[in-house]
Every structure is written in C-alpha cells, then in structure tokens.
mmCIF file of C-alpha atoms in Angstrom:
data_model
loop_
_atom_site.group_PDB
_atom_site.id
_atom_site.type_symbol
_atom_site.label_atom_id
_atom_site.label_comp_id
_atom_site.label_asym_id
_atom_site.label_seq_id
_atom_site.Cartn_x
_atom_site.Cartn_y
_atom_site.Cartn_z
ATOM 1 C CA MET Z 966 100.962 268.043 52.605
ATOM 2 C CA GLU Z 967 96.589 266.937 54.628
ATOM 3 C CA ARG Z 968 97.303 266.780 58.748
ATOM 4 C CA ASP Z 969 97.289 263.608 60.129
ATOM 5 C CA TYR Z 970 93.909 264.889 62.505
ATOM 6 C CA ARG Z 971 93.190 261.893 64.760
ATOM 7 C CA ALA Z 972 90.063 263.628 66.147
ATOM 8 C CA PHE Z 973 86.913 265.783 65.001
ATOM 9 C CA THR Z 974 84.736 267.601 67.353
ATOM 10 C CA TRP Z 975 81.173 266.357 68.226
ATOM 11 C CA SER Z 976 77.779 268.199 68.079
ATOM 12 C CA ASP Z 977 73.854 267.501 68.234
ATOM 13 C CA ASN Z 978 73.028 268.176 64.237
ATOM 14 C CA TRP Z 979 74.607 269.253 60.875
ATOM 15 C CA HIS Z 980 72.647 271.318 58.799
ATOM 16 C CA VAL Z 981 73.656 269.592 55.422
ATOM 17 C CA GLU Z 982 72.758 272.143 52.007
ATOM 18 C CA GLY Z 983 74.861 271.063 49.076
ATOM 19 C CA ASP Z 984 78.801 271.192 49.712
ATOM 20 C CA LYS Z 985 78.543 272.450 53.011
ATOM 21 C CA ALA Z 986 77.460 271.665 56.536
ATOM 22 C CA TRP Z 987 76.885 273.725 59.012
ATOM 23 C CA LEU Z 988 77.432 272.555 62.756
ATOM 24 C CA VAL Z 989 77.868 273.505 66.907
ATOM 25 C CA SER Z 990 81.134 271.820 68.351
ATOM 26 C CA GLY Z 991 79.216 271.217 71.543
ATOM 27 C CA MET Z 992 81.576 270.991 73.990
ATOM 28 C CA HIS Z 993 82.713 275.053 73.045
ATOM 29 C CA ASN Z 994 79.825 276.434 71.162
ATOM 30 C CA ILE Z 995 81.792 277.261 68.509
ATOM 31 C CA LEU Z 996 79.933 277.375 65.314
ATOM 32 C CA LEU Z 997 81.546 275.946 62.342
ATOM 33 C CA CYS Z 998 81.468 275.651 58.298
ATOM 34 C CA LEU Z 999 82.468 272.310 56.969
ATOM 35 C CA ASP Z 1000 83.671 272.165 53.301
ATOM 36 C CA LEU Z 1001 82.341 268.333 52.356
ATOM 37 C CA LYS Z 1002 84.296 268.263 49.460
ATOM 38 C CA MET Z 1003 87.706 269.942 51.106
ATOM 39 C CA LYS Z 1004 86.467 267.479 53.731
ATOM 40 C CA GLU Z 1005 87.791 269.859 56.202
ATOM 41 C CA CYS Z 1006 86.432 273.089 58.305
ATOM 42 C CA GLU Z 1007 86.884 276.417 56.072
ATOM 43 C CA SER Z 1008 85.260 278.879 59.036
ATOM 44 C CA ALA Z 1009 84.662 278.821 62.493
ATOM 45 C CA VAL Z 1010 83.230 281.327 65.032
ATOM 46 C CA SER Z 1011 82.283 281.771 68.827
ATOM 47 C CA ILE Z 1012 79.097 281.666 70.141
ATOM 48 C CA PRO Z 1013 78.919 284.580 72.427
ATOM 49 C CA GLU Z 1014 76.648 283.561 75.138
ATOM 50 C CA GLU Z 1015 78.186 284.112 78.866
ATOM 51 C CA SER Z 1016 78.513 280.945 80.782
ATOM 52 C CA SER Z 1017 80.559 279.021 83.115
ATOM 53 C CA SER Z 1018 79.862 275.884 80.870
ATOM 54 C CA LYS Z 1019 80.015 276.131 77.133
ATOM 55 C CA PHE Z 1020 78.585 272.131 77.246
ATOM 56 C CA ARG Z 1021 75.770 272.136 74.796
ATOM 57 C CA LEU Z 1022 74.496 276.003 74.675
ATOM 58 C CA THR Z 1023 73.881 276.179 71.588
ATOM 59 C CA SER Z 1024 74.710 272.950 70.372
ATOM 60 C CA TYR Z 1025 71.556 272.458 67.527
ATOM 61 C CA CYS Z 1026 71.812 274.743 64.144
ATOM 62 C CA ILE Z 1027 69.738 275.167 60.786
ATOM 63 C CA LYS Z 1028 70.223 277.669 57.907
ATOM 64 C CA CYS Z 1029 67.743 279.998 57.063
ATOM 65 C CA GLY Z 1030 68.619 281.640 54.030
ATOM 66 C CA ASP Z 1031 71.544 284.523 55.086
ATOM 67 C CA ASN Z 1032 71.204 283.410 58.711
ATOM 68 C CA ILE Z 1033 72.034 280.513 60.787
ATOM 69 C CA PHE Z 1034 70.177 280.241 63.938
ATOM 70 C CA CYS Z 1035 71.772 278.605 66.873
ATOM 71 C CA LEU Z 1036 69.568 276.850 69.508
ATOM 72 C CA PRO Z 1037 69.623 276.372 72.730
ATOM 73 C CA ASP Z 1038 69.615 273.270 75.157
ATOM 74 C CA THR Z 1039 71.064 273.919 78.184
ATOM 75 C CA GLY Z 1040 71.588 277.592 76.900
ATOM 76 C CA LYS Z 1041 69.234 280.787 77.396
ATOM 77 C CA ALA Z 1042 68.185 282.015 74.336
ATOM 78 C CA ILE Z 1043 68.209 281.603 70.012
ATOM 79 C CA TRP Z 1044 71.667 283.212 68.872
ATOM 80 C CA ILE Z 1045 71.658 283.535 64.746
ATOM 81 C CA TYR Z 1046 74.295 284.676 62.975
ATOM 82 C CA ASN Z 1047 74.071 286.714 60.047
ATOM 83 C CA ILE Z 1048 76.525 285.072 57.502
ATOM 84 C CA ARG Z 1049 77.178 288.343 54.923
ATOM 85 C CA GLU Z 1050 77.724 290.569 57.937
ATOM 86 C CA ASN Z 1051 79.266 288.435 60.391
ATOM 87 C CA GLY Z 1052 77.810 288.747 63.438
ATOM 88 C CA PHE Z 1053 75.571 287.544 65.662
ATOM 89 C CA SER Z 1054 72.169 288.986 66.946
ATOM 90 C CA LYS Z 1055 70.305 286.747 69.672
ATOM 91 C CA ILE Z 1056 66.703 286.434 70.737
ATOM 92 C CA ILE Z 1057 65.785 286.102 74.780
ATOM 93 C CA LEU Z 1058 63.076 283.266 75.347
ATOM 94 C CA ASP Z 1059 60.533 283.604 78.227
ATOM 95 C CA ASN Z 1060 61.824 280.828 80.670
ATOM 96 C CA PRO Z 1061 59.681 281.585 84.262
ATOM 97 C CA GLN Z 1062 61.121 278.317 85.973
ATOM 98 C CA ASN Z 1063 64.655 278.166 84.618
ATOM 99 C CA VAL Z 1064 64.140 274.569 83.235
ATOM 100 C CA ARG Z 1065 66.873 273.101 80.654
ATOM 101 C CA LEU Z 1066 65.206 274.498 77.042
ATOM 102 C CA ALA Z 1067 66.832 271.439 75.530
ATOM 103 C CA VAL Z 1068 65.619 272.936 71.806
ATOM 104 C CA TYR Z 1069 66.236 269.456 69.620
ATOM 105 C CA ASP Z 1070 63.810 269.190 66.947
ATOM 106 C CA PHE Z 1071 62.639 272.212 64.936
ATOM 107 C CA TRP Z 1072 61.819 272.878 61.150
ATOM 108 C CA MET Z 1073 60.338 275.363 58.653
ATOM 109 C CA HIS Z 1074 56.876 275.134 57.346
ATOM 110 C CA ASP Z 1075 55.795 278.645 55.948
ATOM 111 C CA HIS Z 1076 58.835 280.770 56.114
ATOM 112 C CA LYS Z 1077 58.909 280.500 59.881
ATOM 113 C CA LEU Z 1078 61.043 278.333 61.963
ATOM 114 C CA PHE Z 1079 58.941 276.267 64.030
ATOM 115 C CA VAL Z 1080 61.502 275.221 67.409
ATOM 116 C CA VAL Z 1081 59.711 272.358 69.906
ATOM 117 C CA SER Z 1082 61.462 273.502 73.872
ATOM 118 C CA ASN Z 1083 61.573 269.981 75.326
ATOM 119 C CA GLY Z 1084 61.756 271.534 78.765
ATOM 120 C CA LEU Z 1085 58.914 273.976 78.630
ATOM 121 C CA GLY Z 1086 56.781 271.489 76.714
ATOM 122 C CA GLN Z 1087 56.010 274.063 74.111
ATOM 123 C CA ILE Z 1088 56.084 274.552 70.051
ATOM 124 C CA ILE Z 1089 57.866 278.396 69.488
ATOM 125 C CA GLU Z 1090 57.151 280.159 65.743
ATOM 126 C CA ILE Z 1091 59.530 281.984 64.467
ATOM 127 C CA ASP Z 1092 59.998 284.971 62.987
ATOM 128 C CA ILE Z 1093 63.247 284.629 61.036
ATOM 129 C CA ILE Z 1094 62.803 288.198 59.263
ATOM 130 C CA ASN Z 1095 62.013 289.903 62.050
ATOM 131 C CA LYS Z 1096 64.160 287.666 64.617
ATOM 132 C CA LYS Z 1097 61.501 287.279 67.005
ATOM 133 C CA VAL Z 1098 59.533 285.603 69.048
ATOM 134 C CA LYS Z 1099 55.743 285.249 66.697
ATOM 135 C CA ASP Z 1100 53.686 283.155 69.096
ATOM 136 C CA THR Z 1101 54.258 279.656 71.928
ATOM 137 C CA TYR Z 1102 51.739 277.003 72.035
ATOM 138 C CA THR Z 1103 51.576 274.578 74.975
ATOM 139 C CA LEU Z 1104 52.067 270.932 74.874
ATOM 140 C CA CYS Z 1105 52.143 268.115 76.908
ATOM 141 C CA GLU Z 1106 52.543 269.110 80.773
ATOM 142 C CA GLY Z 1107 55.674 267.913 82.340
ATOM 143 C CA GLY Z 1108 57.473 268.473 79.269
ATOM 144 C CA ILE Z 1109 58.266 266.460 75.908
ATOM 145 C CA ARG Z 1110 61.105 263.752 75.173
ATOM 146 C CA LYS Z 1111 60.701 263.954 70.920
ATOM 147 C CA SER Z 1112 59.331 265.348 68.863
ATOM 148 C CA ILE Z 1113 58.426 264.794 64.948
ATOM 149 C CA LYS Z 1114 57.312 266.692 61.830
ATOM 150 C CA VAL Z 1115 54.561 264.746 59.576
ATOM 151 C CA GLY Z 1116 52.769 266.936 56.891
ATOM 152 C CA THR Z 1117 51.777 270.121 58.365
ATOM 153 C CA ASP Z 1118 51.483 268.395 61.966
ATOM 154 C CA ILE Z 1119 54.329 268.345 64.861
ATOM 155 C CA TYR Z 1120 53.881 264.898 66.642
ATOM 156 C CA SER Z 1121 55.119 265.562 70.433
ATOM 157 C CA LEU Z 1122 56.090 262.128 72.743
ATOM 158 C CA SER Z 1123 55.664 263.825 76.323
ATOM 159 C CA ASN Z 1124 57.629 263.587 78.777
ATOM 160 C CA ALA Z 1125 56.065 260.695 81.078
ATOM 161 C CA GLY Z 1126 56.082 258.697 77.540
ATOM 162 C CA ASN Z 1127 52.291 257.609 78.059
ATOM 163 C CA GLU Z 1128 51.294 261.113 75.576
ATOM 164 C CA VAL Z 1129 51.031 262.036 71.830
ATOM 165 C CA CYS Z 1130 50.438 265.518 71.211
ATOM 166 C CA GLN Z 1131 49.197 266.520 68.206
ATOM 167 C CA PHE Z 1132 49.760 270.669 67.066
ATOM 168 C CA ASP Z 1133 48.139 271.088 63.657
ATOM 169 C CA LEU Z 1134 50.113 273.689 61.997
ATOM 170 C CA ILE Z 1135 47.312 275.535 60.143
ATOM 171 C CA LYS Z 1136 44.914 275.501 62.852
ATOM 172 C CA LYS Z 1137 47.603 276.036 65.361
ATOM 173 C CA THR Z 1138 45.787 273.140 67.412
ATOM 174 C CA VAL Z 1139 46.217 270.313 69.981
ATOM 175 C CA THR Z 1140 44.712 267.396 70.072
ATOM 176 C CA SER Z 1141 46.264 264.752 72.843
ATOM 177 C CA TYR Z 1142 46.169 260.995 72.562
ATOM 178 C CA ILE Z 1143 47.032 258.325 75.302
ATOM 179 C CA LEU Z 1144 48.916 255.619 74.175
ATOM 180 C CA PRO Z 1145 47.871 251.745 75.402
ATOM 181 C CA ASN Z 1146 49.243 251.030 78.138
ATOM 182 C CA ILE Z 1147 51.104 247.983 78.001
ATOM 183 C CA GLY Z 1148 53.578 248.582 81.390
ATOM 184 C CA ARG Z 1149 56.213 249.693 79.539
ATOM 185 C CA LYS Z 1150 57.735 253.177 79.396
ATOM 186 C CA PHE Z 1151 59.285 254.183 76.037
ATOM 187 C CA PHE Z 1152 61.976 257.543 74.590
ATOM 188 C CA THR Z 1153 62.249 256.870 71.063
ATOM 189 C CA PHE Z 1154 59.483 257.842 68.903
ATOM 190 C CA CYS Z 1155 59.485 258.110 65.076
ATOM 191 C CA TYR Z 1156 56.667 257.635 62.026
ATOM 192 C CA ASP Z 1157 56.998 255.924 59.067
ATOM 193 C CA ASN Z 1158 54.018 257.796 56.988
ATOM 194 C CA GLU Z 1159 51.423 255.008 57.860
ATOM 195 C CA LYS Z 1160 52.871 253.758 61.533
ATOM 196 C CA PHE Z 1161 54.281 255.300 64.813
ATOM 197 C CA TRP Z 1162 57.914 252.893 65.915
ATOM 198 C CA LEU Z 1163 58.844 253.808 69.684
ATOM 199 C CA SER Z 1164 61.421 251.972 72.095
ATOM 200 C CA GLY Z 1165 61.512 251.680 75.083
ATOM 201 C CA TYR Z 1166 64.453 250.558 78.505
ATOM 202 C CA GLY Z 1167 64.969 246.967 76.968
ATOM 203 C CA LYS Z 1168 64.594 244.236 74.222
ATOM 204 C CA GLU Z 1169 61.619 245.095 72.715
ATOM 205 C CA LEU Z 1170 60.746 247.878 70.232
ATOM 206 C CA TYR Z 1171 56.904 248.848 69.445
ATOM 207 C CA VAL Z 1172 54.659 250.057 66.623
ATOM 208 C CA TRP Z 1173 51.286 251.794 67.005
ATOM 209 C CA LYS Z 1174 48.613 253.250 65.001
ATOM 210 C CA LYS Z 1175 47.008 256.565 65.772
ATOM 211 C CA GLY Z 1176 43.930 256.076 67.753
ATOM 212 C CA GLU Z 1177 43.887 252.372 67.960
ATOM 213 C CA THR Z 1178 44.516 250.594 71.279
ATOM 214 C CA THR Z 1179 47.081 248.016 71.214
ATOM 215 C CA ILE Z 1180 50.477 248.094 70.151
ATOM 216 C CA LYS Z 1181 52.503 245.649 68.508
ATOM 217 C CA THR Z 1182 55.612 244.541 70.469
ATOM 218 C CA ILE Z 1183 58.849 243.547 68.297
ATOM 219 C CA ASN Z 1184 60.892 241.437 69.459
ATOM 220 C CA GLY Z 1185 63.878 238.353 67.974
ATOM 221 C CA PHE Z 1186 66.485 240.620 69.387
ATOM 222 C CA PRO Z 1187 69.347 238.607 68.810
ATOM 223 C CA LYS Z 1188 71.575 237.020 71.588
ATOM 224 C CA GLU Z 1189 74.583 238.974 71.056
ATOM 225 C CA PHE Z 1190 72.426 241.976 71.711
ATOM 226 C CA GLY Z 1191 73.636 243.778 75.072
ATOM 227 C CA VAL Z 1192 74.584 246.901 77.339
ATOM 228 C CA TYR Z 1193 77.923 248.026 78.286
ATOM 229 C CA ASN Z 1194 78.538 249.271 81.629
ATOM 230 C CA PHE Z 1195 79.702 252.621 81.154
ATOM 231 C CA SER Z 1196 81.084 253.484 85.119
ATOM 232 C CA LYS Z 1197 84.471 253.348 85.963
ATOM 233 C CA GLU Z 1198 83.922 249.586 87.908
ATOM 234 C CA THR Z 1199 83.450 248.435 83.778
ATOM 235 C CA ASN Z 1200 85.460 245.532 82.700
ATOM 236 C CA GLY Z 1201 84.313 246.287 78.990
ATOM 237 C CA GLU Z 1202 82.281 242.940 78.193
ATOM 238 C CA THR Z 1203 78.626 243.439 76.631
ATOM 239 C CA ASP Z 1204 75.710 241.954 79.442
ATOM 240 C CA CYS Z 1205 73.793 239.982 77.150
ATOM 241 C CA VAL Z 1206 71.820 238.362 79.639
ATOM 242 C CA LYS Z 1207 70.025 241.397 80.728
ATOM 243 C CA ASP Z 1208 66.206 242.026 79.252
ATOM 244 C CA GLU Z 1209 65.564 245.126 80.945
ATOM 245 C CA TYR Z 1210 68.289 248.447 81.057
ATOM 246 C CA GLU Z 1211 67.963 251.705 83.757
ATOM 247 C CA LEU Z 1212 68.654 253.261 80.982
ATOM 248 C CA PRO Z 1213 67.302 253.858 77.298
ATOM 249 C CA ALA Z 1214 68.409 251.386 74.623
ATOM 250 C CA PHE Z 1215 68.516 253.323 72.119
ATOM 251 C CA LEU Z 1216 69.215 257.175 71.579
ATOM 252 C CA TYR Z 1217 67.347 257.729 68.319
ATOM 253 C CA SER Z 1218 64.721 255.720 66.608
ATOM 254 C CA VAL Z 1219 65.048 257.144 62.014
ATOM 255 C CA SER Z 1220 62.545 256.206 59.332
ATOM 256 C CA VAL Z 1221 64.870 256.556 56.171
ATOM 257 C CA GLY Z 1222 63.577 254.600 53.364
ATOM 258 C CA GLU Z 1223 62.154 251.042 53.313
ATOM 259 C CA HIS Z 1224 63.536 250.132 56.908
ATOM 260 C CA VAL Z 1225 63.438 252.085 60.529
ATOM 261 C CA TRP Z 1226 66.682 252.652 62.169
ATOM 262 C CA PHE Z 1227 67.247 252.423 66.003
ATOM 263 C CA ILE Z 1228 70.731 253.927 67.169
ATOM 264 C CA PRO Z 1229 71.889 252.472 70.118
ATOM 265 C CA PHE Z 1230 72.690 254.588 73.314
ATOM 266 C CA GLN Z 1231 75.060 252.119 75.748
ATOM 267 C CA THR Z 1232 73.910 249.076 73.879
ATOM 268 C CA ASN Z 1233 76.329 247.133 71.652
ATOM 269 C CA LYS Z 1234 74.470 246.865 67.860
ATOM 270 C CA ILE Z 1235 72.300 249.088 65.278
ATOM 271 C CA VAL Z 1236 69.378 247.657 64.524
ATOM 272 C CA TYR Z 1237 66.498 248.033 61.254
ATOM 273 C CA VAL Z 1238 63.674 246.851 60.950
ATOM 274 C CA ASP Z 1239 61.513 246.396 57.495
ATOM 275 C CA LYS Z 1240 58.266 248.765 57.729
ATOM 276 C CA LYS Z 1241 56.007 246.295 56.150
ATOM 277 C CA SER Z 1242 57.554 242.069 57.451
ATOM 278 C CA TYR Z 1243 58.636 243.935 60.922
ATOM 279 C CA GLU Z 1244 62.020 241.482 60.320
ATOM 280 C CA LEU Z 1245 64.512 242.366 62.708
ATOM 281 C CA ASN Z 1246 68.279 243.059 61.622
ATOM 282 C CA VAL Z 1247 71.504 244.226 63.228
ATOM 283 C CA PHE Z 1248 73.767 246.500 61.527
ATOM 284 C CA GLU Z 1249 76.931 245.423 61.973
ATOM 285 C CA THR Z 1250 80.019 248.115 61.918
ATOM 286 C CA GLU Z 1251 83.779 247.315 62.018
ATOM 287 C CA GLY Z 1252 85.854 249.289 64.426
ATOM 288 C CA GLU Z 1253 83.099 249.918 66.898
ATOM 289 C CA THR Z 1254 82.897 246.923 69.679
ATOM 290 C CA GLU Z 1255 84.781 248.716 73.265
ATOM 291 C CA THR Z 1256 87.417 247.737 75.420
ATOM 292 C CA LYS Z 1257 87.745 248.700 79.277
ATOM 293 C CA GLN Z 1258 90.056 251.383 77.774
ATOM 294 C CA SER Z 1259 87.371 253.080 75.708
ATOM 295 C CA LEU Z 1260 84.772 252.960 77.606
ATOM 296 C CA LEU Z 1261 86.371 254.714 80.574
ATOM 297 C CA GLY Z 1262 88.413 257.296 78.428
ATOM 298 C CA ARG Z 1263 84.298 258.450 78.031
ATOM 299 C CA THR Z 1264 85.271 261.322 80.113
ATOM 300 C CA VAL Z 1265 82.319 263.239 79.012
ATOM 301 C CA LEU Z 1266 79.754 261.799 76.796
ATOM 302 C CA ALA Z 1267 78.696 258.126 78.131
ATOM 303 C CA SER Z 1268 77.045 256.755 74.952
ATOM 304 C CA LYS Z 1269 78.231 255.312 71.559
ATOM 305 C CA TYR Z 1270 77.109 257.485 69.141
ATOM 306 C CA LEU Z 1271 75.576 260.797 67.994
ATOM 307 C CA LEU Z 1272 72.531 261.169 65.161
ATOM 308 C CA GLU Z 1273 74.444 263.973 62.880
ATOM 309 C CA TYR Z 1274 72.317 263.753 59.549
ATOM 310 C CA ILE Z 1275 69.940 262.227 57.175
ATOM 311 C CA HIS Z 1276 71.184 263.176 53.671
ATOM 312 C CA GLU Z 1277 68.175 261.891 50.708
ATOM 313 C CA ASN Z 1278 66.984 259.515 52.675
ATOM 314 C CA ARG Z 1279 69.255 257.328 52.197
ATOM 315 C CA TYR Z 1280 72.019 258.203 54.236
ATOM 316 C CA ILE Z 1281 72.616 258.499 57.944
ATOM 317 C CA GLY Z 1282 75.679 260.612 59.486
ATOM 318 C CA LEU Z 1283 76.489 259.383 63.682
ATOM 319 C CA PHE Z 1284 79.283 260.625 65.154
ATOM 320 C CA SER Z 1285 81.243 257.291 66.781
ATOM 321 C CA ILE Z 1286 82.524 258.854 70.220
ATOM 322 C CA LYS Z 1287 84.849 255.657 70.631
ATOM 323 C CA ASN Z 1288 86.926 256.733 67.753
ATOM 324 C CA ASN Z 1289 85.840 260.546 66.986
ATOM 325 C CA TYR Z 1290 85.149 260.253 63.275
ATOM 326 C CA ILE Z 1291 81.308 260.059 61.085
ATOM 327 C CA LEU Z 1292 80.049 257.044 59.825
ATOM 328 C CA GLU Z 1293 77.800 257.392 57.498
ATOM 329 C CA ILE Z 1294 75.284 254.727 56.207
ATOM 330 C CA ASP Z 1295 74.373 253.560 53.170
ATOM 331 C CA THR Z 1296 70.626 252.566 53.942
ATOM 332 C CA TRP Z 1297 70.429 250.938 50.827
ATOM 333 C CA GLU Z 1298 73.613 249.402 50.344
ATOM 334 C CA LYS Z 1299 73.765 248.345 53.943
ATOM 335 C CA LYS Z 1300 76.949 249.808 54.676
ATOM 336 C CA THR Z 1301 79.073 252.097 56.427
ATOM 337 C CA GLU Z 1302 81.787 254.789 55.158
ATOM 338 C CA ILE Z 1303 83.960 256.118 57.475
ATOM 339 C CA LYS Z 1304 84.292 260.109 56.754
ATOM 340 C CA LYS Z 1305 87.835 261.727 58.894
ATOM 341 C CA TYR Z 1306 86.956 265.461 58.418
ATOM 342 C CA THR Z 1307 89.161 267.853 58.980
ATOM 343 C CA PHE Z 1308 90.161 271.657 60.248
ATOM 344 C CA SER Z 1309 91.726 274.012 57.181
ATOM 345 C CA ASN Z 1310 94.889 275.987 58.811
ATOM 346 C CA SER Z 1311 93.178 279.063 59.052
ATOM 347 C CA CYS Z 1312 90.180 277.507 60.607
ATOM 348 C CA MET Z 1313 92.337 276.203 63.449
ATOM 349 C CA HIS Z 1314 94.074 279.146 63.540
ATOM 350 C CA GLU Z 1315 90.987 280.997 64.189
ATOM 351 C CA ILE Z 1316 89.612 278.843 66.698
ATOM 352 C CA GLN Z 1317 93.103 278.425 68.254
ATOM 353 C CA LYS Z 1318 92.684 282.308 69.517
ATOM 354 C CA MET Z 1319 89.317 281.416 70.988
ATOM 355 C CA PHE Z 1320 91.076 278.707 73.954
ATOM 356 C CA SER Z 1321 92.243 280.310 76.825
ATOM 357 C CA GLY Z 1322 95.030 279.119 78.782
ATOM 358 C CA ASN Z 1323 96.848 276.072 78.706
ATOM 359 C CA ILE Z 1324 94.774 273.102 79.952
ATOM 360 C CA PHE Z 1325 92.689 270.713 77.526
ATOM 361 C CA CYS Z 1326 90.471 268.215 78.147
ATOM 362 C CA GLU Z 1327 91.995 264.609 77.041
ATOM 363 C CA GLY Z 1328 88.302 262.899 76.203
ATOM 364 C CA ASP Z 1329 87.494 266.054 73.791
ATOM 365 C CA GLY Z 1330 89.069 265.870 70.311
ATOM 366 C CA LEU Z 1331 88.961 269.423 69.124
ATOM 367 C CA TYR Z 1332 91.256 270.140 72.535
ATOM 368 C CA HIS Z 1333 93.431 267.482 70.360
ATOM 369 C CA GLU Z 1334 93.838 269.784 67.576
ATOM 370 C CA VAL Z 1335 94.183 272.614 69.477
ATOM 371 C CA TYR Z 1336 96.979 271.160 71.286
ATOM 372 C CA ARG Z 1337 98.226 269.501 68.397
ATOM 373 C CA THR Z 1338 98.809 273.239 66.863
ATOM 374 C CA VAL Z 1339 100.367 274.784 69.667
ATOM 375 C CA LEU Z 1340 102.633 271.996 70.027
ATOM 376 C CA PHE Z 1341 104.147 271.627 66.156
ATOM 377 C CA GLY Z 1342 102.729 274.906 64.753
ATOM 378 C CA GLN Z 1343 100.539 275.486 61.105
ATOM 379 C CA GLU Z 1344 101.406 273.448 58.022
ATOM 380 C CA GLY Z 1345 103.964 275.496 55.844
ATOM 381 C CA GLU Z 1346 105.816 276.550 59.167
ATOM 382 C CA ASP Z 1347 109.603 276.553 59.904
ATOM 383 C CA ARG Z 1348 109.794 273.993 61.948
ATOM 384 C CA HIS Z 1349 113.416 274.840 63.022
ATOM 385 C CA LYS Z 1350 113.056 278.194 64.059
ATOM 386 C CA GLU Z 1351 112.893 278.644 67.824
ATOM 387 C CA ILE Z 1352 109.455 277.814 69.489
ATOM 388 C CA SER Z 1353 108.826 279.682 72.901
ATOM 389 C CA ASP Z 1354 105.503 277.689 73.511
ATOM 390 C CA VAL Z 1355 104.676 276.891 76.774
ATOM 391 C CA GLY Z 1356 103.607 273.693 75.379
ATOM 392 C CA LEU Z 1357 106.671 272.803 73.598
ATOM 393 C CA LYS Z 1358 108.872 273.674 76.115
ATOM 394 C CA ILE Z 1359 107.015 271.085 78.283
ATOM 395 C CA TYR Z 1360 106.536 268.591 75.781
ATOM 396 C CA GLU Z 1361 110.820 268.783 75.438
ATOM 397 C CA GLU Z 1362 111.186 268.728 79.133
ATOM 398 C CA MET Z 1363 109.378 265.675 79.515
ATOM 399 C CA LEU Z 1364 111.390 263.534 76.485
ATOM 400 C CA LYS Z 1365 114.050 264.058 78.893
ATOM 401 C CA ILE Z 1366 113.131 261.973 81.466
#
C-alpha cells in the first residue's frame, strides 16, 4: 500500500535528466535521487561538510556525467559525488574575506563548468575532469544579484541593481553596462532572446534592450495583487493598497515559451507577461491563498515559492512552501498539476540514520517524514510487535492524557 506522506523536502534547484532528478535538501545537506516515474526518492547520501548549521550549505546541484557537483551557498566548498564510486571529493574555493559564496547560477560550456559566486562577484571556471578550479574572473564590484547565460555570454546584474556585466565565454572578457536611472531598484533579471526583463520592489515590471538609454515600465497590476505580512503580527490578510514594498515583489523571473513569468516572494499572485504585446495576466493557483495560521507556520522560509526546475521550455516546477509539494505549471495550457513526491522505504531508512537525537523541527517536511517513520516504522513490518522506540512511547503516553 502506498504510504500517505504529508510533506516533501525543499531544495533550491533540481537537475532533471530523463526519468531522474537530483536535488539537495536545503535544511539537511542531503543529496537525493528522485525517480520521477515512481514519484519517490530512491537514494540519499549526506554531503560531508562539517558545520554548526546545515541550512543551505550546498543546496544547488548539477550533474556532469557520473558526477553530481553540489554548489555552495553558505558552505565553503564544491562537493562532488561520484555515482559509480558512491563517494565524495571536494574543491575548496578561495574566499579570503569569508563572504557567503552564494553560488546560484551555473552552466556547462565547452566541457567545463562555469559557476557564478554572487558573494565574491566572480565567475569560477571548473575543470570537471581534474576536479579543480581552472580560473576565476571578477565581474561586478560589490557582488552579484542574478546571472543568466545567453549563447556564449553570461550576463550578471550587480548587487546594487544598476549595472549589467557581460562575460564572453570565448574571449573571457568583461563588458559593463549602466542601466538607465529611473529611480527604481531592480531585483530579478531574465532574457527573452531580445530584451532583458526586470522586476523590483513594487507593482511594476521593466524591459530593457542592451545599449539603450531608456527602460520600458509595465504597470496594470490587478487591484487584488498585494503583499502578505509574514511577521508574527500578521493577521493573514493581504495589503493590496501599498505600491512599494520593503522586500522584492518577486523572487524569480523566467522566460518560458511566449511569456515571461514572475514568481512571488511575499506577494500573493504569480503573473506572466506576453513578450510581444506586454499584456500582463495573473495566473491563479488553487490552495495557495495564505491564512494567519499558514503564515505563522513559516518557521524557516518566509516566502511563497522556490523555483526548482524549468523543463522542455514549457513546465515550471515550483515548491509550494505553504503546502510542501511541487506545483508544476504548464505554461502552454496555463494550468497546474500538484505533484506529491515521497521517499522509498530504503531511502527513508538511510535518511533516518543521518538524524541524531530526537529533536525535530515542525516546519520542515523531511523532519515530518522521519518522525513518522520513528513513530510507526517502515511499511511491511509487523505492527503488533513490541516497539521500544522512545518516540512511540511518548506518543502512547500523550494519548492517555
């Protein structure tokens, strides 16, 4: 009988290849292999970086042949898992100021891996065969906010939000462009093969062509578009009056098909814009309206979604932080599919061995599943045998109260 899992684990990206997806649990630094056909994780291995906190140590990954490169956010190194040998090696990155490396964007090009460290403001070229840093290239002073690859160029938006740096992957040269000053701060950044699209801290979107001295502003947000209060003083309602926010309106913008999609940070609506007509539409999603209870339950991530993957230039895979499952958008049909992935018994057994002690975080999906395993055991076990587990004893005592 299929196990009734109530939650999955969040990560910062998925590497999808055929019927498999590789991801790193953002809370636990565990590398998982997900069987997309069976809809369950089939294997788990703990990434061996030592730290007082495992939160977002190496929460991004990319598969290169038989190796999975796990890339650091708060961690200090690139960890490389070899599938055949079932073991890790690592590349220590030079970080003299001990900044948060924040490697969020990365691509394979010419049999080398190019990763962008937002904290260092650098592109790092990795020799994937010899597993070492080949070279580094400094881009924007003061750090980077977001990078995208366009053909043989990487474009990076500066952390200040007023400069775009172009890195030529062939010539290894950097060209800088100053964005027109329109009195706005920019945060998200994507490209539609002709124009750059940006968003900022309010109910506006922006379009810019490289080299031009003007930026087009897109308004027309619906009156029901607003922002949630994720603080402990929240009443669960949406502020639809405010036009400017303290935090970015959107966490991601992605060009998929004929539209550019904007994924909320703490705002309440996904929006998409036609690349040619600039018509703005709201994408409605069932089950995603927040309540006071759901907002107060955000003990780890105070946001709406995490972008996990874009597949076939059609499907956008989001992790719903409210519901702890994958919400997949079909951008052609303009509809969603809820995907509830689970863990195989053998995978959950491996994960359970990675947890020490009996303290579990209520706001994390993987903790939920490990705790349920501790309480009730694996499927197929004799439920009538005497179980001495401390978790079950506590549960039984609570039932007597």
